[in-house]
Coordinates of C-alpha atoms and ligand atoms in Angstrom, one line a residue:
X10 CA 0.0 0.0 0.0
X11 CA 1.0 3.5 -1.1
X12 CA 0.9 5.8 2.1
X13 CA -0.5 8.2 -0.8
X14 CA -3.3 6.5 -1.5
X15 CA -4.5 5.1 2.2
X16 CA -6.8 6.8 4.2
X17 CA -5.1 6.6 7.2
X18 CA -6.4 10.0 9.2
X19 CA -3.6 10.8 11.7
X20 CA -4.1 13.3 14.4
X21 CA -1.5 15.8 15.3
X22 CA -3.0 16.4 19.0
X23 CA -4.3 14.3 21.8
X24 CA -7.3 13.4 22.0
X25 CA -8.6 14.8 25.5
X26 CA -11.3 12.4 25.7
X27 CA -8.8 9.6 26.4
X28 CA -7.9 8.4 29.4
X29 CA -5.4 5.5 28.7
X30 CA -2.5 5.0 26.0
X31 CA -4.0 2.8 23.5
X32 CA -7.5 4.5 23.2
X33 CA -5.3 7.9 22.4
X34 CA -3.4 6.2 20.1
X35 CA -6.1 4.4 18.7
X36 CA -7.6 7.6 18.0
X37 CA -4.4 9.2 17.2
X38 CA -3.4 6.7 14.6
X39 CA -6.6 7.1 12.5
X40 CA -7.6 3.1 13.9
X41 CA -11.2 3.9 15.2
X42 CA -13.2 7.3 14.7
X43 CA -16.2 7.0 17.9
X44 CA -19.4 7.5 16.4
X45 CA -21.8 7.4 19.9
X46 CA -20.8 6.2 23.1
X47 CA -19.2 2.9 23.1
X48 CA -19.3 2.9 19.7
X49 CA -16.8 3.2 17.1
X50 CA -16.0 2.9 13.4
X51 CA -13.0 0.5 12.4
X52 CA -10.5 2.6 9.8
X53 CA -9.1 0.6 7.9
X54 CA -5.4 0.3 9.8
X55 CA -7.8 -0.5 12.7
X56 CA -10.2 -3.0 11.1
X57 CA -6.8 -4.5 9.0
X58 CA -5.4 -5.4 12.8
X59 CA -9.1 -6.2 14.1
X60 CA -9.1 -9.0 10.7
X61 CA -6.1 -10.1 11.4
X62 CA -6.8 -11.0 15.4
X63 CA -9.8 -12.2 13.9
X64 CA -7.8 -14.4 11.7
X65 CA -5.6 -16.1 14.3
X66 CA -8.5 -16.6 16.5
X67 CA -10.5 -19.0 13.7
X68 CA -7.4 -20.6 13.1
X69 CA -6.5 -21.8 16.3
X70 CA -10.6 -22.4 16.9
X71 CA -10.0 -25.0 14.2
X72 CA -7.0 -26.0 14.6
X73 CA -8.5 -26.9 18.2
X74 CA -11.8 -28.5 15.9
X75 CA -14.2 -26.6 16.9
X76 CA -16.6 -25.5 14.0
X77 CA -17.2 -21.6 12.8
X78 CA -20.7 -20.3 11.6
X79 CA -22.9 -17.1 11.8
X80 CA -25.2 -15.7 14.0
X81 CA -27.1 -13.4 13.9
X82 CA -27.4 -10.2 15.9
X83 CA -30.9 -9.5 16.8
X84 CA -32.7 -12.0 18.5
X85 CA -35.8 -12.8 19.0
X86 CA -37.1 -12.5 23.0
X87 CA -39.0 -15.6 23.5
X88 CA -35.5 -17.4 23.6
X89 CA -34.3 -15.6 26.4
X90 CA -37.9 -16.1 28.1
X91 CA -37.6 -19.7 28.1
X92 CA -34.3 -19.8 29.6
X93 CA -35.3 -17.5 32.7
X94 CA -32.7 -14.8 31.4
X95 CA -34.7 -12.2 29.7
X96 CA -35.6 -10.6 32.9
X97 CA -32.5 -11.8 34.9
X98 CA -30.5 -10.0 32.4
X99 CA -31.5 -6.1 33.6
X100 CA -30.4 -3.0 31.8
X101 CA -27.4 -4.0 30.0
X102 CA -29.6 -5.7 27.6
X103 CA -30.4 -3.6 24.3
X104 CA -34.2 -4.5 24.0
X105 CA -36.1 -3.4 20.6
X106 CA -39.6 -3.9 19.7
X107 CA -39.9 -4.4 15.8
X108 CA -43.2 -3.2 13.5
X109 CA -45.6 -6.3 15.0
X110 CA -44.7 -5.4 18.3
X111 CA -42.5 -8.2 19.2
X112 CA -40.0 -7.7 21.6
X113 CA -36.2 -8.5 20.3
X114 CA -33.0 -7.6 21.6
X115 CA -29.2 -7.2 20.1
X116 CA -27.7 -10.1 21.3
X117 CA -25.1 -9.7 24.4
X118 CA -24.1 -13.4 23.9
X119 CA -25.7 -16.2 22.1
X120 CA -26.2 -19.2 25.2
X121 CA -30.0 -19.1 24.1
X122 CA -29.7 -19.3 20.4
X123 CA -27.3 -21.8 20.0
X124 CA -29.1 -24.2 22.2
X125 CA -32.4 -23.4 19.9
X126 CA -30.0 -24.8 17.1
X127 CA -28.4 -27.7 18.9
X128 CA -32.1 -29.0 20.0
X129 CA -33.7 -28.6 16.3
X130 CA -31.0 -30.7 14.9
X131 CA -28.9 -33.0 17.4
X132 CA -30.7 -36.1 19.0
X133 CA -28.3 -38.2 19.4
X134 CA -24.6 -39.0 22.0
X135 CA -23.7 -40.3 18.5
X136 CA -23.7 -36.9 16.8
X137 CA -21.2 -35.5 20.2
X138 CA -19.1 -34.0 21.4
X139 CA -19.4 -30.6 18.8
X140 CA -18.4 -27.1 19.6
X141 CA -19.5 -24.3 17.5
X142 CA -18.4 -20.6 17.4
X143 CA -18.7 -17.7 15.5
X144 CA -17.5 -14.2 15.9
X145 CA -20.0 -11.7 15.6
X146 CA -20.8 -8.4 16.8
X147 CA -22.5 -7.9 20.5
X148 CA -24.0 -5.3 22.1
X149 CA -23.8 -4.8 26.1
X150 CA -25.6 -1.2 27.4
X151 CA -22.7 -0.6 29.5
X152 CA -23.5 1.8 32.0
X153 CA -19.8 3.1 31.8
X154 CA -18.7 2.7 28.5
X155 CA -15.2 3.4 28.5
X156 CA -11.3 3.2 27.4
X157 CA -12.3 3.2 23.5
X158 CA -12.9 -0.6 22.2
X159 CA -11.8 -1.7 25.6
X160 CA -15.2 -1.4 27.2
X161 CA -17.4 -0.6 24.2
X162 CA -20.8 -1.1 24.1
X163 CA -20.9 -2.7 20.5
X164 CA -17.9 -4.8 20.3
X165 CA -16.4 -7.5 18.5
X166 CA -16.6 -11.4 20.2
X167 CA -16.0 -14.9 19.7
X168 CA -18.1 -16.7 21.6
X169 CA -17.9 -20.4 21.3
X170 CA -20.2 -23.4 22.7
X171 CA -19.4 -26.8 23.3
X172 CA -22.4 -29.8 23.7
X173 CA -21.0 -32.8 24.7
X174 CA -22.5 -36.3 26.7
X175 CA -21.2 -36.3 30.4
X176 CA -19.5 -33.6 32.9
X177 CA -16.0 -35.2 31.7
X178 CA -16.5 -34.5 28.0
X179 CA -17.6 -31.2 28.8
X180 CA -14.4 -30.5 31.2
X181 CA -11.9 -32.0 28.5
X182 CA -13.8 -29.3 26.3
X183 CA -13.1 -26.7 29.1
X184 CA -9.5 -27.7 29.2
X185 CA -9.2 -27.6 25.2
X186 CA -10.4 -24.1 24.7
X187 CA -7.8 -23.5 28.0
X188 CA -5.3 -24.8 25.6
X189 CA -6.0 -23.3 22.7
X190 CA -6.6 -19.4 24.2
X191 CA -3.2 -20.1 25.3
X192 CA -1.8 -20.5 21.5
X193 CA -3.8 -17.8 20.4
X194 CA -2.9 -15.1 23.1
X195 CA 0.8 -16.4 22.7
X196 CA 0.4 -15.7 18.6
X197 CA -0.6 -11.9 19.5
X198 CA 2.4 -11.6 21.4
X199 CA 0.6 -11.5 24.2
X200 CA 1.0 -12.9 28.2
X201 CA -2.2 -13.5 28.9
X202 CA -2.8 -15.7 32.5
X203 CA -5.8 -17.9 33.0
X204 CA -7.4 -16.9 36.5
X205 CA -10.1 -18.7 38.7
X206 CA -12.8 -15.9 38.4
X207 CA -16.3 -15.4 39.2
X208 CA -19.2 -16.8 36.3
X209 CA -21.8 -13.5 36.4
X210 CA -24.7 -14.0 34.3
X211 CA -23.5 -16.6 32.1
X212 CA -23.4 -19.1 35.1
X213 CA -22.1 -22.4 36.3
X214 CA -18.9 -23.2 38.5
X215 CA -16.3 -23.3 36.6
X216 CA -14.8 -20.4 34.7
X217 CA -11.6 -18.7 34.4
X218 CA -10.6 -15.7 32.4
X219 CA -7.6 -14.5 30.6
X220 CA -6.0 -11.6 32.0
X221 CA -3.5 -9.5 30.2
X222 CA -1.3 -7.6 32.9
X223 CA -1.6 -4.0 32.6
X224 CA -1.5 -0.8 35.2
X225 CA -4.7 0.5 33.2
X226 CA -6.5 -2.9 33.5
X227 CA -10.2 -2.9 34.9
X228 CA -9.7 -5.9 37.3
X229 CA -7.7 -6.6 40.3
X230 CA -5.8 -10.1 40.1
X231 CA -3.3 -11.9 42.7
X232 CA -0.8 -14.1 41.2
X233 CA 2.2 -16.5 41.7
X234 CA 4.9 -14.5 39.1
X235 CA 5.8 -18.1 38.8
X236 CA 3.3 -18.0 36.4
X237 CA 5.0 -15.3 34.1
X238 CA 7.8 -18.1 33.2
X239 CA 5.6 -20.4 31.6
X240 CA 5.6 -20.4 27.6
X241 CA 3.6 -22.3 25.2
X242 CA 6.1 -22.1 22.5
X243 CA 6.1 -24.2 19.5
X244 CA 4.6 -27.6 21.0
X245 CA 2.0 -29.3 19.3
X246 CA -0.8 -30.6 20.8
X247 CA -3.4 -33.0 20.3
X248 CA -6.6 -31.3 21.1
X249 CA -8.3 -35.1 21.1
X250 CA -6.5 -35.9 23.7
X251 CA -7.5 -35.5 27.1
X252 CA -4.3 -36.5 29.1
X253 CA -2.8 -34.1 26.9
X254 CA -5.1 -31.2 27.3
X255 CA -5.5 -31.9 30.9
X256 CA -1.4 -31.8 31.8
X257 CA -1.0 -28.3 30.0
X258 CA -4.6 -27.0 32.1
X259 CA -2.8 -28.3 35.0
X260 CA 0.8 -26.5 34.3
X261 CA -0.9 -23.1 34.1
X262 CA -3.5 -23.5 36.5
X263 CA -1.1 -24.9 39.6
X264 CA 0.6 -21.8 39.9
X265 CA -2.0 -19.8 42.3
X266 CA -3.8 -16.8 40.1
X267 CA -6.8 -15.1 40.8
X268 CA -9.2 -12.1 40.1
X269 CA -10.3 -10.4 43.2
X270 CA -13.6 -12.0 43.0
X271 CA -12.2 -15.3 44.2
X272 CA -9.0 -14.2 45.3
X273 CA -8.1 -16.5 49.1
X274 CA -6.0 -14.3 51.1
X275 CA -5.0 -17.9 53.2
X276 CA -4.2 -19.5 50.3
X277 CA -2.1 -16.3 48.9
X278 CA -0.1 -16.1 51.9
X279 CA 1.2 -19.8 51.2
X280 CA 3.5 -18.5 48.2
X281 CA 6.7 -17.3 49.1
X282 CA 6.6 -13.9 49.7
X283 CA 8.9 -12.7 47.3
X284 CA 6.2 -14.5 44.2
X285 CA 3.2 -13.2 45.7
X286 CA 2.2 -10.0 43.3
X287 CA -1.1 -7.6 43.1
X288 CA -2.2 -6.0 39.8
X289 CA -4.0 -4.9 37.7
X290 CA -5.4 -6.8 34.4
X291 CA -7.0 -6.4 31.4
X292 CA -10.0 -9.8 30.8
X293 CA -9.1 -11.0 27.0
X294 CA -10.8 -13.6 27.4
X295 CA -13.2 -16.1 29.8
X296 CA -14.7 -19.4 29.6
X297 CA -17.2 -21.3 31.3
X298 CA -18.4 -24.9 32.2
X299 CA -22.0 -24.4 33.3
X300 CA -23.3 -27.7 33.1
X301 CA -27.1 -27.8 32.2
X302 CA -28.2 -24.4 32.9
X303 CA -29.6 -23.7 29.3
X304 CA -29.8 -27.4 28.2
X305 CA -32.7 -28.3 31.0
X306 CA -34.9 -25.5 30.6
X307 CA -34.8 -25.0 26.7
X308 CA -35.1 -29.1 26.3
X309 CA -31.6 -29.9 24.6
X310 CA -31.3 -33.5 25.4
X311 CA -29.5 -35.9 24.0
X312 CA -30.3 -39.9 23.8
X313 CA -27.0 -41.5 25.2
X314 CA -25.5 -45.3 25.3
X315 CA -28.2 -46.6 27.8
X316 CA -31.0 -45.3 25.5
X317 CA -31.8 -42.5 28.1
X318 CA -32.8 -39.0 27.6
X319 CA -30.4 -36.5 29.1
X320 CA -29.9 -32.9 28.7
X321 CA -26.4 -32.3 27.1
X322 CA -23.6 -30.6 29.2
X323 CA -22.5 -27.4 28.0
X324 CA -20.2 -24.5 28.1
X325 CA -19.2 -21.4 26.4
X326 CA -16.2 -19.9 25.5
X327 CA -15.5 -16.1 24.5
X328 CA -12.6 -14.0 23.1
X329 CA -12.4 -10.3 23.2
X330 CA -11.9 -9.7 19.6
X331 CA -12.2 -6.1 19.5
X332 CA -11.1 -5.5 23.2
X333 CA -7.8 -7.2 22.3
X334 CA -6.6 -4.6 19.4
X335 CA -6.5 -2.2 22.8
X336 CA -4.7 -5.0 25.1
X337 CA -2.2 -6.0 22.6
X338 CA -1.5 -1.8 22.6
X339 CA -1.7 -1.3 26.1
X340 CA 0.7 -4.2 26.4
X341 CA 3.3 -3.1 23.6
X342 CA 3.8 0.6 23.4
X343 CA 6.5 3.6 24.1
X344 CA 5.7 7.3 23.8
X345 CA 6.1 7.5 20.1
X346 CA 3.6 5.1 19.6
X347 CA 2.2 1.5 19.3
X348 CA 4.4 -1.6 18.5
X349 CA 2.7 -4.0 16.9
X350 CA 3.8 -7.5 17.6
X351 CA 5.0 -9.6 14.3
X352 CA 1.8 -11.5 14.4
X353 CA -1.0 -8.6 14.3
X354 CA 0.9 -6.1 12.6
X355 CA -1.3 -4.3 9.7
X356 CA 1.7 -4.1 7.1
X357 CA 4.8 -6.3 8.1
X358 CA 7.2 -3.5 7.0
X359 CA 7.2 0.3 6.5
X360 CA 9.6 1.7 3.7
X361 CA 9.9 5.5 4.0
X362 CA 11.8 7.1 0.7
X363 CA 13.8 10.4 2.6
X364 CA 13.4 12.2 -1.0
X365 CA 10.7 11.7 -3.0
X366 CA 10.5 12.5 -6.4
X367 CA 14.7 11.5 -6.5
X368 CA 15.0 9.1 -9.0
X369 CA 17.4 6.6 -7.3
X370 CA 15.2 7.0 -4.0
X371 CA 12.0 6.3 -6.6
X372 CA 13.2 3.5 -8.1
X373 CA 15.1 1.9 -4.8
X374 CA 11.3 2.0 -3.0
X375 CA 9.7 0.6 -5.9
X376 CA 12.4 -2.5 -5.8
X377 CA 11.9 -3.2 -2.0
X378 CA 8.1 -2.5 -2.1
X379 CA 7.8 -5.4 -5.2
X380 CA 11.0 -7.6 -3.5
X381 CA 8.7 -7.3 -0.5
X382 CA 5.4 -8.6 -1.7
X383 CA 7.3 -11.3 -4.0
X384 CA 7.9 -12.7 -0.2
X385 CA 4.4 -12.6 0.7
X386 CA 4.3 -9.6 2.4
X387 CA 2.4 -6.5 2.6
X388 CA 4.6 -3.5 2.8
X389 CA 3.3 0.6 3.6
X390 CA 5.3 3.1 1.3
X391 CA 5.1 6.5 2.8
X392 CA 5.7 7.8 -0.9
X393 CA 4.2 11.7 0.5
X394 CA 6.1 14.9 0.2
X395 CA 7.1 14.8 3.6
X396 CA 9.9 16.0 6.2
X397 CA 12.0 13.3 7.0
X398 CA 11.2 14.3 10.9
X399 CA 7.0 13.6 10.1
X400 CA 7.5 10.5 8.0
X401 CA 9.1 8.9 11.3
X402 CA 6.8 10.2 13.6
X403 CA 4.1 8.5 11.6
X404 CA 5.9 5.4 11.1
X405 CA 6.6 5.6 15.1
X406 CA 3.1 6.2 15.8
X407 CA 1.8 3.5 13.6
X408 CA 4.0 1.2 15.2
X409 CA 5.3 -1.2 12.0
X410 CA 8.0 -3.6 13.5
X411 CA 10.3 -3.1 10.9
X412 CA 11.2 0.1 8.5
X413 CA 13.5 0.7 5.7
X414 CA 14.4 3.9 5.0
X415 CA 15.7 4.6 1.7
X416 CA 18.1 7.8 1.2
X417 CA 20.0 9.3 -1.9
X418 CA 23.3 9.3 0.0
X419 CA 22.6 6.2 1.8
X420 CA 22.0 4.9 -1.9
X421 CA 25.3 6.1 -3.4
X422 CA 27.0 3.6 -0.9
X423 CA 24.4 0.8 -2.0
X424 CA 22.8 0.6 1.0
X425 CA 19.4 1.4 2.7
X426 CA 18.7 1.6 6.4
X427 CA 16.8 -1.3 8.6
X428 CA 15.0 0.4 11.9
X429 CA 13.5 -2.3 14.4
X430 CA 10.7 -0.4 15.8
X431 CA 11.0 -2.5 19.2
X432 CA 14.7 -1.6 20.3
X433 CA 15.1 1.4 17.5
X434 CA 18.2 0.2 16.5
X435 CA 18.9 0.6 12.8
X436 CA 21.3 -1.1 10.6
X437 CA 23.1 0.0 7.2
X438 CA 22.8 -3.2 4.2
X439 CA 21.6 -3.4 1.0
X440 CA 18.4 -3.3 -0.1
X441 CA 18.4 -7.2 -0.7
X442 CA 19.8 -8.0 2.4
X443 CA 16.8 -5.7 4.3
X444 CA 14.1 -7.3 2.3
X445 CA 16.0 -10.6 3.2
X446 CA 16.1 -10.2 6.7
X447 CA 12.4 -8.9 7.0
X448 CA 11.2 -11.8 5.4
X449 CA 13.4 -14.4 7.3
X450 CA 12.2 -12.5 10.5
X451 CA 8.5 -13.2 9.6
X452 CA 9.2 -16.4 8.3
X453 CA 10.4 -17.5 11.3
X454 CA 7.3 -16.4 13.6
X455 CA 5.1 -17.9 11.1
X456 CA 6.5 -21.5 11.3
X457 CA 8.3 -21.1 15.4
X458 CA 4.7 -23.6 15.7
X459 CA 2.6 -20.4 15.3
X460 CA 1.8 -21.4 12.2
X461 CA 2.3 -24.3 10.8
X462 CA 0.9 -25.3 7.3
X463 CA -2.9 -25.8 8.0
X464 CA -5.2 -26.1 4.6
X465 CA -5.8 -22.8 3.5
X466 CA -9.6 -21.4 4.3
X467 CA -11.3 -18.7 2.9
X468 CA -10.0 -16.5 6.1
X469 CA -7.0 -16.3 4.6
X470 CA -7.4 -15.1 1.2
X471 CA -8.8 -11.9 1.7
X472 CA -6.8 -10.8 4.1
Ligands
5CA987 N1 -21.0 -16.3 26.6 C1 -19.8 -16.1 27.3 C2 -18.6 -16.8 26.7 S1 -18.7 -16.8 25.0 C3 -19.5 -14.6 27.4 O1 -20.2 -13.7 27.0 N2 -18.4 -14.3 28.1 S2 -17.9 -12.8 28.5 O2 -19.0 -12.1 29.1 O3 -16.8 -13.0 29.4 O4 -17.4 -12.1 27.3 C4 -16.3 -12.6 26.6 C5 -15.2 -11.6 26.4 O5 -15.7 -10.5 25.6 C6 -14.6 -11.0 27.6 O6 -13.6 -11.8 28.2 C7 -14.1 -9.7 27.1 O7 -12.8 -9.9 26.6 C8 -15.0 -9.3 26.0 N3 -16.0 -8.3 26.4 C9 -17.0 -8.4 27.3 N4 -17.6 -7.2 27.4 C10 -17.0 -6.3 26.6 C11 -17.2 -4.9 26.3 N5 -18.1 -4.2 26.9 N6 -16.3 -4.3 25.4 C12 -15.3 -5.1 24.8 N7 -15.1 -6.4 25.1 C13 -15.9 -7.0 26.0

């Protein structure tokens, strides 16, 4: 992409109206433009990063097996009436009467409709386990809507769902979404810790939630910073099997790590003082076992092995989609700008040309910005009639990892210049080298077991 030809509306001052680094730079770096409270438009640097979370979260949901489709936003009332929640629910609940005077609502999660789907269809222990997700838009009536897409009121979810026989199919299921949040957060570039935390109005016994660790974080958690040294890395897992699943659940979840809804002050004080830490965190994430909360009252049984009718155990399983473009900010940032991890970045390398309209600069930009895409990957020219001095502070404030930065005299020698927006060191090589070492760099994250070759969906191709 030509910086020329984007739309990428930078904004010289700070926004007043934000409180905490990412939503100002969110703002700042033409990502989101608010258009009523809690609500924003994506531009398209912010909806390219929002795609490409979106992207690593359906791969690892099916790398994991679960199953995508679409729901819808509005739903219909009676749903939530036969589950007990419609009232239960209260005022965060956007509630909408339509031209017949039925009552609807825009959907805040999708427990009720998914069941309605599993009981029309599925009869049978022989058609389990299945989970299903989709990511889809939800709306919440926050009373404090806040901190840009961070607490939003429409935002951006994946909310998953498994239906499975027994309470230990539905805890392996528990235990493989524990598993595979941990890939995905790790792809982001993200820490994010699994904590013992309270269920709220989805229900059930058994949740925990995904904290990132940050000062501007909306809960309070209590950990072990043993925790911290635990890495996913590059194994690979078998999501099938339950030993498996159950021994990585087991490494993260030993370590003590809590939200202060169920933190244990008694328990806390068993960790050696010098490992016991209080923060604050950001929730990226959260999922629940819940049993047959939804499945008894809406009738989604199941016949199992005996021949007997039993309502299916279930639990759901949500991602922060559009909260995490904030966390992954809030969690890799400086005062020049964002740093956008390798695996969310928008383009995978900035080139700036220091003279434009030089015809060895020209042509030198031109050769790295095709010698880039010939490696698969999407470079952002800031071909403009710019200061040098502007050109980096938008590159800075956009936060590419890498930049080249292409200079007559720079060029007389045969070289070009490699910044690593990270550590801001910068390092003199020729043009084929840079493009060689940006695409090794990339390479590398892609296949480090964050990526290996999975059949090619339709997610990928439009990206
Ligand atoms: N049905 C369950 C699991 S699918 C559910 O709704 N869980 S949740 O309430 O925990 O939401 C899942 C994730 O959505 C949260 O962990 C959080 O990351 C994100 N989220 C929740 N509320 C908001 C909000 N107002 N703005 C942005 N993201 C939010």
């Amino acid at each position: 992409m030509r910086l020329s030809r984007y739309f990428l509306p930078v904004l010289k001052e700070t926004p007043s109206e934000a409180q905490i680094a990412s939503h100002r730079l969110m703002l700042r770096a033409g990502m989101i433009k608010q258009a009523s409270a809690g609500i924003y438009s994506w531009l398209p640097m912010g909806f390219k990063v929002l795609k490409k979370i979106e992207a690593i979260v359906h791969e690892e949901q099916i790398r994991a097996g679960h199953i995508p489709m679409l729901m819808p936003t509005l739903q219909s009332a009676d749903l939530w009436r036969e589950s007990g929640r419609y009232d239960d629910y209260g005022e965060e609940m956007l509630r909408i009467t339509d031209r017949h005077g039925r009552d609807m609502l825009y959907g805040p999660t999708n427990e009720e409709l998914i069941t309605d789907i599993f009981r029309s269809h599925v009869g049978s222990y022989k058609d389990l386990p299945l989970t299903l997700y989709h990511i889809q838009w939800k709306f919440r009536d926050e009373i404090r809507p806040r901190f840009g897409v961070m607490r939003g009121r429409e935002f951006y979810m994946k909310d998953g769902y498994n239906f499975d026989t027994d309470y230990n199919s539905a805890i392996h299921a528990y235990n493989r979404h524990m598993v595979s949040y941990l890939r995905t957060y790790e792809r982001m570039g993200l820490k994010a810790i699994p904590m013992r935390a309270d269920s709220g109005p989805i229900g059930g016994d058994d949740t925990h939630e995904f904290l990132v660790l940050a000062d501007t974080g909306e809960s309070e958690v209590f950990y072990d910073s043993a925790i911290l040294d635990l890495t996913f890395g590059d194994r690979q897992v078998n999501f099938d099997d339950r030993a498996e699943c159950t021994a990585i659940v087991k490494e993260w979840t030993t370590p003590y790590a809590r939200t202060d809804e169920t933190h244990d002050e008694a328990l806390f004080a068993q960790i050696p003082e010098d490992r016991r830490k209080t923060s604050r965190g950001i929730e990226v994430g959260q999922i629940f076992y819940f049993g047959t909360k939804y499945s008894e009252p809406m009738g989604a049984v199941v016949t199992n092995d005996k021949g007997e009718r039993v309502p299916v155990h279930m639990g759901s399983h949500g991602i922060g989609v559009s909260r995490l473009v904030g966390a992954i900010i809030e969690a890799s940032h400086d005062e020049n700008g964002i740093i956008w991890p390798e695996g969310v970045t928008p383009f995978h390398c900035g080139i700036v040309n220091l003279k434009q309209g030089d015809t060895a600069a020209d042509a030198a930009c031109a050769g790295l910005y095709k010698a880039l895409v010939e490696k698969g990957l999407e470079p952002l020219y800031d071909d403009r009639e710019e200061r040098a001095g502007a050109k980096f502070a938008t590159m800075d404030l956009i936060g590419l990892p890498w930049r080249i930065t292409v200079g007559p005299r720079g060029l007389k020698n045969g070289v070009v210049e490699l910044t690593c927006r990270r550590t801001g060191e910068s390092e003199e090589m020729t043009p084929e080298a840079a493009v060689a070492k940006v695409a090794e760099i990339y390479a590398s994250h892609h296949t480090a077991g964050h990526w290996e070759p999975m059949a090619k969906s339709s997610f990928h191709t439009w990206l």
